[in-house]
Tab-separated table of C-alpha atoms and ligand atoms in Angstrom:
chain	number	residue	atom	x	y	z
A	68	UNK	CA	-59.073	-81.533	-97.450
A	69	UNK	CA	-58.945	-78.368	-99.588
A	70	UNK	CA	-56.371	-75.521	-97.859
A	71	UNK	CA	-59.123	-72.614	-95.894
A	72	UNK	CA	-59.803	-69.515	-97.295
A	73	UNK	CA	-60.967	-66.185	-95.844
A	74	UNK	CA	-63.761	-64.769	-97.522
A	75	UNK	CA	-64.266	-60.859	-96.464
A	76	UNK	CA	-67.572	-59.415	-96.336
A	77	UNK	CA	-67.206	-55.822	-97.825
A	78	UNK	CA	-71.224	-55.095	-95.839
A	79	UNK	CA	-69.135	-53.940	-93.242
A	80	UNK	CA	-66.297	-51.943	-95.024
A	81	UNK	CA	-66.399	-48.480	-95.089
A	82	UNK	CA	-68.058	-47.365	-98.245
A	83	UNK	CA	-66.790	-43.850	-97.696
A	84	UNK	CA	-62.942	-45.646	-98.832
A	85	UNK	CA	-64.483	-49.013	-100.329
A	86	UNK	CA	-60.824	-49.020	-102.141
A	87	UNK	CA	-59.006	-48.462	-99.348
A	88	UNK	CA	-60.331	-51.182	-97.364
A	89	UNK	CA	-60.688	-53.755	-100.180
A	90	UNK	CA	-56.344	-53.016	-100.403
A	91	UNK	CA	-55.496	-53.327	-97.141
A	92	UNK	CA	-57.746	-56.655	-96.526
A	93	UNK	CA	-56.297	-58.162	-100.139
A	94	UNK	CA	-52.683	-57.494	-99.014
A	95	UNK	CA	-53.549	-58.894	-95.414
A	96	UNK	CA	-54.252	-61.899	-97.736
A	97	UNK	CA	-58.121	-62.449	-97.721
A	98	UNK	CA	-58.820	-65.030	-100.838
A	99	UNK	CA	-61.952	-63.725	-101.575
A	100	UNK	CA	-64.610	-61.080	-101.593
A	101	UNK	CA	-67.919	-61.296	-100.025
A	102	UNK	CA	-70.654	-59.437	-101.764
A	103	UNK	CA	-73.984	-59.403	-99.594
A	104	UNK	CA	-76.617	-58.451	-102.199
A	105	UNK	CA	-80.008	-57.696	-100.184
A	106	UNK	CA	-83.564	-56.791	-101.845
A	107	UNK	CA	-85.698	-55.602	-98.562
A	108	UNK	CA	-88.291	-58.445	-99.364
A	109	UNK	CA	-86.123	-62.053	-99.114
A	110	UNK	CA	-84.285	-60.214	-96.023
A	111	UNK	CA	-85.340	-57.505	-93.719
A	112	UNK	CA	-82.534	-55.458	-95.298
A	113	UNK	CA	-81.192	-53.616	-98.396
A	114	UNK	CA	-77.460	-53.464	-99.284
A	115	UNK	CA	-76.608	-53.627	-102.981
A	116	UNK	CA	-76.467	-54.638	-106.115
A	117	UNK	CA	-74.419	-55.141	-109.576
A	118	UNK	CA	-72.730	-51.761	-109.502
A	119	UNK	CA	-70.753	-52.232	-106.495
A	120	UNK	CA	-70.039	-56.150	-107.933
A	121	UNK	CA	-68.586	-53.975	-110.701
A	122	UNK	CA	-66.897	-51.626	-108.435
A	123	UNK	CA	-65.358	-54.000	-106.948
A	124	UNK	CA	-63.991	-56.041	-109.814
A	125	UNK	CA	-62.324	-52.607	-111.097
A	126	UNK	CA	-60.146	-52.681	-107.652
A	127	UNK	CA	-59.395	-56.437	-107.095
A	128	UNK	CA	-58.640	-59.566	-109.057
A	129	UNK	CA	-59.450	-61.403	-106.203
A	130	UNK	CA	-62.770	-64.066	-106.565
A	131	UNK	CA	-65.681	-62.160	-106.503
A	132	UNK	CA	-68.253	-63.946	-104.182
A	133	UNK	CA	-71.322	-62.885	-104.510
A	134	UNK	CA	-74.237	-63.840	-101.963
A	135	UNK	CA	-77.713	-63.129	-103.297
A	136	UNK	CA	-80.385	-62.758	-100.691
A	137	UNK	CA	-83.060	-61.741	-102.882
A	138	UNK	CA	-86.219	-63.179	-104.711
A	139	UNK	CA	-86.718	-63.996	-107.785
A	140	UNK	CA	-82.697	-64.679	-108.050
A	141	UNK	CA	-83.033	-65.767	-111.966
A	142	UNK	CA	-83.657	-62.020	-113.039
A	143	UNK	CA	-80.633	-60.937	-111.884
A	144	UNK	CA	-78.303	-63.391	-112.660
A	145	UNK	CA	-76.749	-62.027	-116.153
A	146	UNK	CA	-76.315	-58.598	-114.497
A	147	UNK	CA	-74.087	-59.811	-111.569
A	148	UNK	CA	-72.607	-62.260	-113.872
A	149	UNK	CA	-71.579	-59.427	-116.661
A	150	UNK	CA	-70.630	-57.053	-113.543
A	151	UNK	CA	-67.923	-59.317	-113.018
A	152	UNK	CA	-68.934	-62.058	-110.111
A	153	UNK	CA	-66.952	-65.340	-110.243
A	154	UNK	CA	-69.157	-67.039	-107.645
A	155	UNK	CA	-72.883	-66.719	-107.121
A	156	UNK	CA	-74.736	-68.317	-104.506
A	157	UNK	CA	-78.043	-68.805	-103.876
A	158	UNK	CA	-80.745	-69.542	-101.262
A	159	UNK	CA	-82.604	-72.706	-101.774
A	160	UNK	CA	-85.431	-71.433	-99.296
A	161	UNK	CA	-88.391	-70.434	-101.494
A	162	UNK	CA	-87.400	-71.141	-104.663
A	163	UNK	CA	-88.834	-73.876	-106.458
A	164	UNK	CA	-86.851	-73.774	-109.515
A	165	UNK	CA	-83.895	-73.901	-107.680
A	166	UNK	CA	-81.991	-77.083	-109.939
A	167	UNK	CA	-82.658	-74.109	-113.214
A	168	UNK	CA	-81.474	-71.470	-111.054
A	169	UNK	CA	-77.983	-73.526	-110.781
A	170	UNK	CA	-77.969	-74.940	-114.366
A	171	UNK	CA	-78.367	-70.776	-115.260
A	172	UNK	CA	-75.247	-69.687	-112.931
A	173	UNK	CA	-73.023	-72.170	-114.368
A	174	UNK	CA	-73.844	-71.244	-118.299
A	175	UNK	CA	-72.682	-67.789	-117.107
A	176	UNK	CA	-69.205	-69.060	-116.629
A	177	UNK	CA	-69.741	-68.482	-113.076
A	178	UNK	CA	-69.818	-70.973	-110.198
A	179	UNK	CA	-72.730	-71.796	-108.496
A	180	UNK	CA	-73.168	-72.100	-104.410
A	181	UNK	CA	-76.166	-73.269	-102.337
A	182	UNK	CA	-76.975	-71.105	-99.419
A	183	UNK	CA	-78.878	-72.697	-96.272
A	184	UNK	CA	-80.520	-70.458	-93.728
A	185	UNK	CA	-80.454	-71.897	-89.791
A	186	UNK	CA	-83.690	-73.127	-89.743
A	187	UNK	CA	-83.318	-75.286	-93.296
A	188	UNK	CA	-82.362	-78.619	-92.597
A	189	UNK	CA	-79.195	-80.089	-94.571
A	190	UNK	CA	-81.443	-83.027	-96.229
A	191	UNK	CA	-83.159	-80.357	-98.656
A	192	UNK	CA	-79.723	-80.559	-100.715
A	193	UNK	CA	-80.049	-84.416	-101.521
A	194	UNK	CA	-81.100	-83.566	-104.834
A	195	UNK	CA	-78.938	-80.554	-105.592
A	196	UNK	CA	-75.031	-80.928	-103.960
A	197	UNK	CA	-73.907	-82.387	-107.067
A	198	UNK	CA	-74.485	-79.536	-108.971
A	199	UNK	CA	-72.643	-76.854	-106.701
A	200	UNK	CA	-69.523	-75.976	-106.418
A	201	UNK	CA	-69.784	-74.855	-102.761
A	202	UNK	CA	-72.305	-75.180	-99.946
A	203	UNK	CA	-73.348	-72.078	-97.817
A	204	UNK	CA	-74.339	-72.853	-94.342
A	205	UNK	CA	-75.700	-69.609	-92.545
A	206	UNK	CA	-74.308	-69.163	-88.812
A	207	UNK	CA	-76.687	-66.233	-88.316
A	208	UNK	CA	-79.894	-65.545	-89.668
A	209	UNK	CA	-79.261	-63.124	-92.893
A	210	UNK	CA	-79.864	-59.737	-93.370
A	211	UNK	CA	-77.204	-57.676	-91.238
A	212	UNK	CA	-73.761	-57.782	-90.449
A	213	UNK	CA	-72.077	-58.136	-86.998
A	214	UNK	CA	-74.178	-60.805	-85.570
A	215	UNK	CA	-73.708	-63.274	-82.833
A	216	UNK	CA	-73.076	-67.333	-84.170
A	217	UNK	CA	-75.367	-69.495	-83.506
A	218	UNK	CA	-73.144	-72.856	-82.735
A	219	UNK	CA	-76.569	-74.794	-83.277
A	220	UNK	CA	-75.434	-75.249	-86.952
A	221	UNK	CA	-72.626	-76.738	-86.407
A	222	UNK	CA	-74.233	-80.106	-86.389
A	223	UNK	CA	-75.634	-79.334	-89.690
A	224	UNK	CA	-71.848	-78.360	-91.344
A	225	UNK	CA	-70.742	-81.894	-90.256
A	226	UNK	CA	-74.162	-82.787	-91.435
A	227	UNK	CA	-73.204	-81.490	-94.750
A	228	UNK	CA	-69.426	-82.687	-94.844
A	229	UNK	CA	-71.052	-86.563	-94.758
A	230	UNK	CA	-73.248	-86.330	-97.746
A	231	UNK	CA	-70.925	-84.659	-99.432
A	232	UNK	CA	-68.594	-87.749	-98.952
A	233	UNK	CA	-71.388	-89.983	-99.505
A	234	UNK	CA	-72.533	-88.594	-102.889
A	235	UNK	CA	-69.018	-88.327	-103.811
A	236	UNK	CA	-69.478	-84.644	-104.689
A	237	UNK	CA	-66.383	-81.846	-103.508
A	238	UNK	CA	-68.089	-78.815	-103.080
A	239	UNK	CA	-66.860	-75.899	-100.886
A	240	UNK	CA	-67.768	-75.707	-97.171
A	241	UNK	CA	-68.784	-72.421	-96.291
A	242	UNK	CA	-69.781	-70.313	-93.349
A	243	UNK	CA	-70.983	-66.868	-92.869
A	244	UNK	CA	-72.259	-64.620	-89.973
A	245	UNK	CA	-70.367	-64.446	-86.642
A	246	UNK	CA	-67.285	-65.471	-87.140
A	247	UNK	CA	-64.203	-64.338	-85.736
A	248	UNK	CA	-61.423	-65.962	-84.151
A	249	UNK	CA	-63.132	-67.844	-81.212
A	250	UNK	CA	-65.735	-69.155	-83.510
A	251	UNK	CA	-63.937	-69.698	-86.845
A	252	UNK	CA	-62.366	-73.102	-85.288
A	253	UNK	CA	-65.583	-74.509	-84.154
A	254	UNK	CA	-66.472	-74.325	-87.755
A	255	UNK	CA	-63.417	-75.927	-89.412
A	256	UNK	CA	-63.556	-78.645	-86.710
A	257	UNK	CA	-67.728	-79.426	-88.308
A	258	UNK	CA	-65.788	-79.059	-91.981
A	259	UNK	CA	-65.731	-75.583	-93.047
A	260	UNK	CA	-63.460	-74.445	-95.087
A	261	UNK	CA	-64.291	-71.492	-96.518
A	262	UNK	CA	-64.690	-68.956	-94.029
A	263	UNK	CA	-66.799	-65.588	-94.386
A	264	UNK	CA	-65.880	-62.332	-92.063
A	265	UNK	CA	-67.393	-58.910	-92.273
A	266	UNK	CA	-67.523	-57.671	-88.957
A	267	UNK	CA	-64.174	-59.421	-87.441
A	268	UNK	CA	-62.643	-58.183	-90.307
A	269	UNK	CA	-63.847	-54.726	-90.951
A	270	UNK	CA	-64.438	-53.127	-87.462
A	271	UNK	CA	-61.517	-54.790	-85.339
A	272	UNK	CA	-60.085	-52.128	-83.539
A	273	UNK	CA	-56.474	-52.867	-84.510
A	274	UNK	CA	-57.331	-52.420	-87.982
A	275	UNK	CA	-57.945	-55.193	-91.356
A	276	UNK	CA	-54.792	-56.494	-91.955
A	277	UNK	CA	-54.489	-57.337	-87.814
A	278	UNK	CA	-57.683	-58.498	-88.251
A	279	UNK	CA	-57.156	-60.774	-91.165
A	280	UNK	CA	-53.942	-61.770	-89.452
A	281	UNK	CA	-56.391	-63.012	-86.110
A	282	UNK	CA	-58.633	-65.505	-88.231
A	283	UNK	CA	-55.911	-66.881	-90.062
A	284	UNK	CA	-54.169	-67.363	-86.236
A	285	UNK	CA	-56.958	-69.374	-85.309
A	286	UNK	CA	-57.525	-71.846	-87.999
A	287	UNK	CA	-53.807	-73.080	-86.752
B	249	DX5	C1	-75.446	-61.743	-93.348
B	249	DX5	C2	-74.401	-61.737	-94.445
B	249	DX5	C3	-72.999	-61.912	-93.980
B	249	DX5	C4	-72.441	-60.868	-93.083
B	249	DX5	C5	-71.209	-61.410	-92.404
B	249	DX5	O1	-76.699	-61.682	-93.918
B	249	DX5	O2	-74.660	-62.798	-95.364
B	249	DX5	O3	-72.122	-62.129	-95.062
B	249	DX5	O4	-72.058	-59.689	-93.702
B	249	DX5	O5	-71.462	-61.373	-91.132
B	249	DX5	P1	-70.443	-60.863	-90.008
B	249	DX5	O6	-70.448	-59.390	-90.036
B	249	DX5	O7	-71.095	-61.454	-88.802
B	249	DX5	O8	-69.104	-61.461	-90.299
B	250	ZN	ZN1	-73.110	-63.372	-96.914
C-alpha cells in the first residue's frame, strides 16, 4: 500500500496572497497541489486556467495536480502541460475519446488520472485503469469548493481498489470534495490514498499548517 498524500486544493486559498498560502501549506507538508480548472459549461463554475498552473509552478516544486473540469479537455492539454502541470486528470463523463485523451497526457511527459463524478459507476473504467496513473473518485459533485461528502461513494472507492487488484494495474486512489478530518478516514478505510483538501485546509480557523497538521492526525 503506497504511503498517503495530501493533495491541497489552492480553489480555496486566498488569491489576494496565493504565495503566501501555497508556503505555509508546503512547509505544513502537503505533497501536492490541487489545481481545479473550471470552464462554466462542463461545471456550473469558472475558476482558472494555465496561468495560475504557471503561477504556481514559479512558487513550488511540489507536484502540480491539475484537475480539468472542462470540455473538450484535448485543446488544452499542451497549454497546462507547457505551464508546468505534472499530473492531469480528466473526466471520463462525456468524452468519447477518452483512451486518446490519456494516450495525449502521457506524450506530454505528464501523468494521466481518471476522474469519476458520483453518479458514474466504477465499471466505466474496465477499459481504461490500465492506462492511468491514478483514479479520481469525486466525494462531491464538482464545481465549488467547501462541500459536504457524500459517504455514498465510498462503496465505489473499494469498488475501485478491487479492479485495480484484479487487472493488476497500481494506479493512485484519489478523493476530492469534503474532506477533512472526520471524513478523510472513511476514505482510506474504502482505499484512498491520495487525499484532496481545499476547504479543511484553506479556511480552518487555526490557520494551514494546523490544518494540514489535522488531516495528517487522522489518517493515524
Ligand atoms: C470540486 C473540486 C475540489 C474542491 C475541493 O469541484 O474538484 O477539488 O476544491 O473541495 P473541498 O473544498 O471540499 O476540499
Ligand atoms: Zn478537484
Amino acid at each position: 500500500m503506497p504511503t498517503p498524500l495530501i493533495s491541497a486544493s489552492i480553489l480555496s486559498a486566498n488569491f489576494a496572497h496565493l504565495e503566501a498560502d501555497l508556503r505555509q501549506a508546503e512547509q505544513a507538508g502537503v505533497d501536492w497541489i490541487h489545481v481545479d480548472v473550471m470552464d462554466g459549461h462542463f461545471v456550473p463554475n469558472i475558476s482558472m486556467g494555465p496561468m495560475i498552473v504557471e503561477t504556481c509552478r514559479a512558487i513550488t516544486t511540489l507536484p502540480l495536480d491539475v484537475h480539468l473540469m472542462i470540455d473538450n479537455p484535448d485543446d488544452f492539454l499542451d497549454a497546462f502541460a507547457a505551464a508546468g502541470a505534472n499530473r492531469i486528470s480528466v473526466h471520463i463523463e462525456g468524452n468519447p475519446n477518452i483512451h486518446r485523451t490519456l494516450q495525449k497526457i502521457r506524450s506530454l511527459n505528464c501523468l494521466p488520472g481518471i476522474v469519476l463524478n458520483p453518479g458514474t459507476p466504477a465499471c466505466t473504467l474496465q477499459e481504461v485503469i490500465g492506462m492511468v496513473d491514478l483514479v479520481l473518485v469525486m466525494t462531491v459533485n464538482p464545481g465549488y469548493g467547501g462541500q459536504a461528502f457524500l459517504p455514498d461513494t465510498l462503496g465505489k472507492i473499494s469498488e475501485i481498489q478491487r479492479m485495480s487488484q484484479k487487472s493488476q494495474a497500481s494506479p493512485w486512489s484519489q478523493v476530492d470534495g469534503g474532506i477533512t478530518p472526520r471524513t478523510l478516514p472513511l476514505t482510506y478505510s474504502a482505499g484512498a490514498r491520495v487525499f484532496v483538501a481545499g476547504n479543511a485546509i484553506f479556511n480552518h480557523d487555526d490557520g494551514i499548517t494546523a490544518a494540514v497538521r489535522a488531516l495528517k492526525v487522522s489518517i493515524g
